[in-house]
Structure formats: structure tokens, C-alpha cells
Amino acid sequence: MATKLETLAAALAAAFPDASKSTVNDRGEATIVVPAEGLVAVMRQLRDRPELRFDMLIDVCGVDYSAYGNGAWEGRRFAAVYHLLSLPQNWRLRVRVFAPDDDFPVVPSVIDVWPCANWFEREAFDLYGIVFDGHPDLRRLLTDYGFVGHPFRKDFPLSGYVEMRYDPEQGRVIYQPVTIEPREITPRIIREEQYGGTR
């Protein structure tokens, strides 16, 4: 008898014959890699095909692979990863789509397939700079409107670029270049002679 993961893999192979080589089953979960130009069509089929019925989009997150595997990664830098759930079939699927351009990452929005993608895509745009083409209101969600850069990118500095503070003389919030000196903080380790031992 086939396991649930094997049944899902067979259903995905039947629905998307070209995608069978890009489907990975690891640690009890399936991941399928979809090209950016075919993302919306694949997502509609994942939702609408009766043998799949992925009716819930759980999450969309951005990924920056620039330092993945200690720099051993050879592929596109930015990806959006979609986590889908099928309530009728009781199985999950991860869909990964890589942005074709590393300098200006753009992938299609799936907001027409799942309206709940709205805030998830805004978050990935805000934190990673991934632009979701077709999103009706792609604005920053977690950082301030004047924020420079995308803080979850691997090349973003730890202290940022600008700092914000209230200036009592001007009576308003002002932005200025970062004045924090970068430093390395090493925790102090205290070892006790009898720690964990018997007395």
C-alpha cells in the first residue's frame, strides 16, 4: 500500500508530467519547483484539480540563497516559497519559484488564486525585495515607509543604513546615517567546578 507522500507524488506526476523531475520528497514533505512564467497556471491547477484540491494557502515566504550551504549554492539567488494545504486530502505541499533576475527579483502574484496571499507577498517584498507582479497594493508591511533596503537579505548590514530618532528641537522624527560602531559581542562563559556533577 502506498504512503500518503507516494500518493501525492503520483498525483503531482500525473497532473504535471514535466514537473516530476523537479519534485523532491524529503523528511515527509513534498516540494515542487515551478518556473516563474508558469506559476499562476500551476497554482490554479493545484487548487482546482479534484485529485489535488489544495484549497488553502498557509504561507508565502522569501528566501535568499546567496550564502546557502556556506556559499556552495549554484543557482538563482531569490525564491518565493508557498505552503499549501489540502483539507479534503489531508496533505501539504511546498511550491518554490525562483526569480529569474537576481538584481531585480520578480515573480507573479498569486493573489487572484488565493486572496490571502496579499499580506504574505507584501511581507516577502518588504523583507527580501521580491516584487510580485500583478499585486494590487505592493507596499512595505513591517518596516517604515522611509526604510532603505530589505533587512532579510544576506548582504544587509547588521546595523542598517539609517537610524531614526525624535529631535526635540525640530519637534519631529528625523532620519540620519547610522552612527553605531560595528562590534562583535562574545558572551562571557562562566564555568563552575562542580556543575552537573555529584557532590
Tab-separated table of C-alpha atoms in Angstrom:
chain	number	residue	atom	x	y	z
A	1	MET	CA	0.000	0.000	0.000
A	2	ALA	CA	1.324	3.426	-0.978
A	3	THR	CA	2.050	6.014	1.663
A	4	LYS	CA	0.317	9.379	1.601
A	5	LEU	CA	3.504	11.041	0.303
A	6	GLU	CA	3.805	8.487	-2.517
A	7	THR	CA	0.148	9.033	-3.436
A	8	LEU	CA	0.715	12.791	-3.563
A	9	ALA	CA	3.869	12.355	-5.669
A	10	ALA	CA	1.930	10.166	-8.127
A	11	ALA	CA	-0.912	12.712	-8.341
A	12	LEU	CA	1.597	15.535	-8.966
A	13	ALA	CA	3.387	13.476	-11.645
A	14	ALA	CA	0.063	12.792	-13.384
A	15	ALA	CA	-1.022	16.446	-13.218
A	16	PHE	CA	2.360	17.935	-14.157
A	17	PRO	CA	4.415	15.425	-16.196
A	18	ASP	CA	7.188	17.973	-16.835
A	19	ALA	CA	7.485	18.798	-13.135
A	20	SER	CA	8.199	15.257	-11.962
A	21	LYS	CA	11.948	15.845	-12.221
A	22	SER	CA	11.661	18.936	-10.011
A	23	THR	CA	9.633	17.278	-7.233
A	24	VAL	CA	11.543	16.456	-4.051
A	25	ASN	CA	10.235	14.297	-1.210
A	26	ASP	CA	12.279	14.952	1.888
A	27	ARG	CA	11.546	14.468	5.596
A	28	GLY	CA	7.947	13.510	4.956
A	29	GLU	CA	7.094	16.586	2.857
A	30	ALA	CA	6.883	17.208	-0.870
A	31	THR	CA	8.373	20.227	-2.629
A	32	ILE	CA	7.806	21.107	-6.266
A	33	VAL	CA	9.871	23.712	-8.144
A	34	VAL	CA	7.873	25.715	-10.690
A	35	PRO	CA	9.217	28.198	-13.267
A	36	ALA	CA	8.102	31.791	-12.699
A	37	GLU	CA	6.291	32.084	-16.022
A	38	GLY	CA	4.052	29.089	-15.242
A	39	LEU	CA	3.415	29.768	-11.557
A	40	VAL	CA	-0.156	31.101	-11.709
A	41	ALA	CA	-1.366	28.324	-14.046
A	42	VAL	CA	0.184	25.634	-11.825
A	43	MET	CA	-1.313	27.184	-8.689
A	44	ARG	CA	-4.785	27.247	-10.260
A	45	GLN	CA	-4.472	23.566	-11.147
A	46	LEU	CA	-3.240	22.703	-7.655
A	47	ARG	CA	-6.320	24.402	-6.246
A	48	ASP	CA	-8.908	23.207	-8.789
A	49	ARG	CA	-7.940	19.644	-9.758
A	50	PRO	CA	-10.186	17.254	-7.758
A	51	GLU	CA	-7.366	14.779	-7.059
A	52	LEU	CA	-5.202	17.533	-5.509
A	53	ARG	CA	-7.601	20.133	-4.041
A	54	PHE	CA	-5.048	22.401	-2.352
A	55	ASP	CA	-7.705	24.796	-1.120
A	56	MET	CA	-5.626	26.703	1.452
A	57	LEU	CA	-2.557	28.857	1.096
A	58	ILE	CA	-0.885	28.712	4.512
A	59	ASP	CA	2.139	30.951	3.945
A	60	VAL	CA	4.386	32.636	1.397
A	61	CYS	CA	7.942	33.371	2.405
A	62	GLY	CA	11.008	34.740	0.677
A	63	VAL	CA	14.386	33.022	0.645
A	64	ASP	CA	17.830	34.454	-0.114
A	65	TYR	CA	20.121	31.616	-1.220
A	66	SER	CA	23.242	33.770	-1.624
A	67	ALA	CA	25.022	32.186	1.363
A	68	TYR	CA	23.174	28.851	1.351
A	69	GLY	CA	25.397	25.859	2.042
A	70	ASN	CA	28.325	28.106	3.017
A	71	GLY	CA	28.356	29.661	-0.439
A	72	ALA	CA	28.191	26.345	-2.306
A	73	TRP	CA	24.787	27.198	-3.838
A	74	GLU	CA	24.856	27.454	-7.633
A	75	GLY	CA	21.545	28.776	-8.806
A	76	ARG	CA	19.219	31.727	-8.641
A	77	ARG	CA	19.513	33.860	-5.513
A	78	PHE	CA	15.892	34.694	-4.602
A	79	ALA	CA	12.889	32.403	-4.329
A	80	ALA	CA	9.348	32.636	-3.061
A	81	VAL	CA	8.113	29.512	-1.269
A	82	TYR	CA	4.393	28.776	-0.996
A	83	HIS	CA	2.995	26.388	1.622
A	84	LEU	CA	-0.277	24.768	0.560
A	85	LEU	CA	-2.738	22.586	2.454
A	86	SER	CA	-5.444	20.305	1.118
A	87	LEU	CA	-8.122	19.797	3.740
A	88	PRO	CA	-10.066	17.124	1.790
A	89	GLN	CA	-6.906	15.099	1.047
A	90	ASN	CA	-5.122	15.998	4.322
A	91	TRP	CA	-1.739	16.651	2.725
A	92	ARG	CA	0.685	19.531	2.374
A	93	LEU	CA	2.831	20.785	-0.469
A	94	ARG	CA	5.645	23.287	-0.758
A	95	VAL	CA	5.905	25.174	-4.075
A	96	ARG	CA	9.173	27.006	-4.785
A	97	VAL	CA	9.592	29.557	-7.568
A	98	PHE	CA	12.902	31.252	-8.317
A	99	ALA	CA	13.041	34.841	-9.572
A	100	PRO	CA	14.767	34.827	-12.981
A	101	ASP	CA	16.768	38.009	-12.261
A	102	ASP	CA	18.966	38.236	-9.145
A	103	ASP	CA	19.380	42.026	-9.397
A	104	PHE	CA	15.642	42.749	-9.630
A	105	PRO	CA	13.718	39.673	-8.392
A	106	VAL	CA	10.198	39.478	-9.844
A	107	VAL	CA	7.701	36.611	-9.642
A	108	PRO	CA	3.975	36.650	-10.478
A	109	SER	CA	1.456	37.324	-7.734
A	110	VAL	CA	-0.985	34.544	-6.839
A	111	ILE	CA	-3.439	36.931	-5.221
A	112	ASP	CA	-6.056	36.087	-7.900
A	113	VAL	CA	-5.824	32.408	-6.945
A	114	TRP	CA	-5.667	32.912	-3.163
A	115	PRO	CA	-6.617	36.424	-1.941
A	116	CYS	CA	-4.946	35.669	1.411
A	117	ALA	CA	-1.574	35.960	-0.412
A	118	ASN	CA	-1.924	39.749	-0.089
A	119	TRP	CA	-0.065	40.273	3.187
A	120	PHE	CA	2.290	37.320	2.693
A	121	GLU	CA	3.535	38.794	-0.591
A	122	ARG	CA	3.833	42.248	0.943
A	123	GLU	CA	5.968	40.779	3.740
A	124	ALA	CA	8.291	38.996	1.268
A	125	PHE	CA	8.581	42.231	-0.730
A	126	ASP	CA	9.372	44.249	2.383
A	127	LEU	CA	11.939	41.884	3.864
A	128	TYR	CA	13.573	40.419	0.719
A	129	GLY	CA	12.762	42.889	-2.068
A	130	ILE	CA	10.933	40.285	-4.158
A	131	VAL	CA	8.451	42.098	-6.418
A	132	PHE	CA	5.166	40.263	-7.011
A	133	ASP	CA	3.976	41.263	-10.459
A	134	GLY	CA	0.219	41.873	-10.518
A	135	HIS	CA	-0.134	42.558	-6.797
A	136	PRO	CA	-2.684	45.394	-6.420
A	137	ASP	CA	-1.065	47.119	-3.412
A	138	LEU	CA	2.585	46.134	-3.003
A	139	ARG	CA	3.752	48.357	-0.134
A	140	ARG	CA	6.027	47.814	2.827
A	141	LEU	CA	4.325	45.978	5.657
A	142	LEU	CA	6.735	45.665	8.592
A	143	THR	CA	9.334	48.381	8.076
A	144	ASP	CA	8.796	52.126	7.863
A	145	TYR	CA	7.989	53.743	4.501
A	146	GLY	CA	11.332	55.559	4.519
A	147	PHE	CA	13.293	52.396	5.290
A	148	VAL	CA	16.240	51.812	2.945
A	149	GLY	CA	16.911	48.249	1.806
A	150	HIS	CA	15.461	44.873	2.682
A	151	PRO	CA	16.562	43.584	6.098
A	152	PHE	CA	16.358	39.802	5.495
A	153	ARG	CA	18.760	39.854	2.572
A	154	LYS	CA	22.083	38.223	3.428
A	155	ASP	CA	24.030	41.309	2.318
A	156	PHE	CA	22.051	43.715	4.522
A	157	PRO	CA	24.323	45.202	7.226
A	158	LEU	CA	23.595	44.193	10.813
A	159	SER	CA	23.174	47.793	11.936
A	160	GLY	CA	21.220	49.011	8.897
A	161	TYR	CA	21.826	52.171	6.902
A	162	VAL	CA	19.862	54.864	8.742
A	163	GLU	CA	18.647	55.374	12.267
A	164	MET	CA	15.509	57.161	13.335
A	165	ARG	CA	15.166	59.358	16.408
A	166	TYR	CA	12.946	62.100	17.752
A	167	ASP	CA	14.569	65.541	17.662
A	168	PRO	CA	13.057	67.765	20.406
A	169	GLU	CA	14.473	70.940	18.825
A	170	GLN	CA	12.772	70.279	15.486
A	171	GLY	CA	9.753	68.663	17.125
A	172	ARG	CA	9.710	65.722	14.706
A	173	VAL	CA	11.231	62.371	13.871
A	174	ILE	CA	14.414	62.600	11.813
A	175	TYR	CA	16.480	60.085	9.897
A	176	GLN	CA	20.246	60.195	9.912
A	177	PRO	CA	23.088	57.883	8.854
A	178	VAL	CA	23.902	55.120	11.297
A	179	THR	CA	26.372	56.197	13.983
A	180	ILE	CA	26.640	52.830	15.723
A	181	GLU	CA	30.144	51.388	15.708
A	182	PRO	CA	30.058	47.781	14.491
A	183	ARG	CA	31.356	45.420	17.162
A	184	GLU	CA	31.498	41.760	17.849
A	185	ILE	CA	29.853	40.638	21.050
A	186	THR	CA	31.250	37.446	22.555
A	187	PRO	CA	29.364	36.077	25.532
A	188	ARG	CA	31.317	35.554	28.706
A	189	ILE	CA	31.357	31.929	29.757
A	190	ILE	CA	31.466	31.062	33.436
A	191	ARG	CA	32.439	27.517	34.276
A	192	GLU	CA	31.756	26.095	37.698
A	193	GLU	CA	33.932	23.317	39.009
A	194	GLN	CA	31.106	21.048	40.169
A	195	TYR	CA	28.459	21.985	37.567
A	196	GLY	CA	26.415	18.951	36.646
A	197	GLY	CA	28.481	16.655	38.848
A	198	THR	CA	27.702	14.996	42.139
A	199	ARG	CA	28.781	16.438	45.450
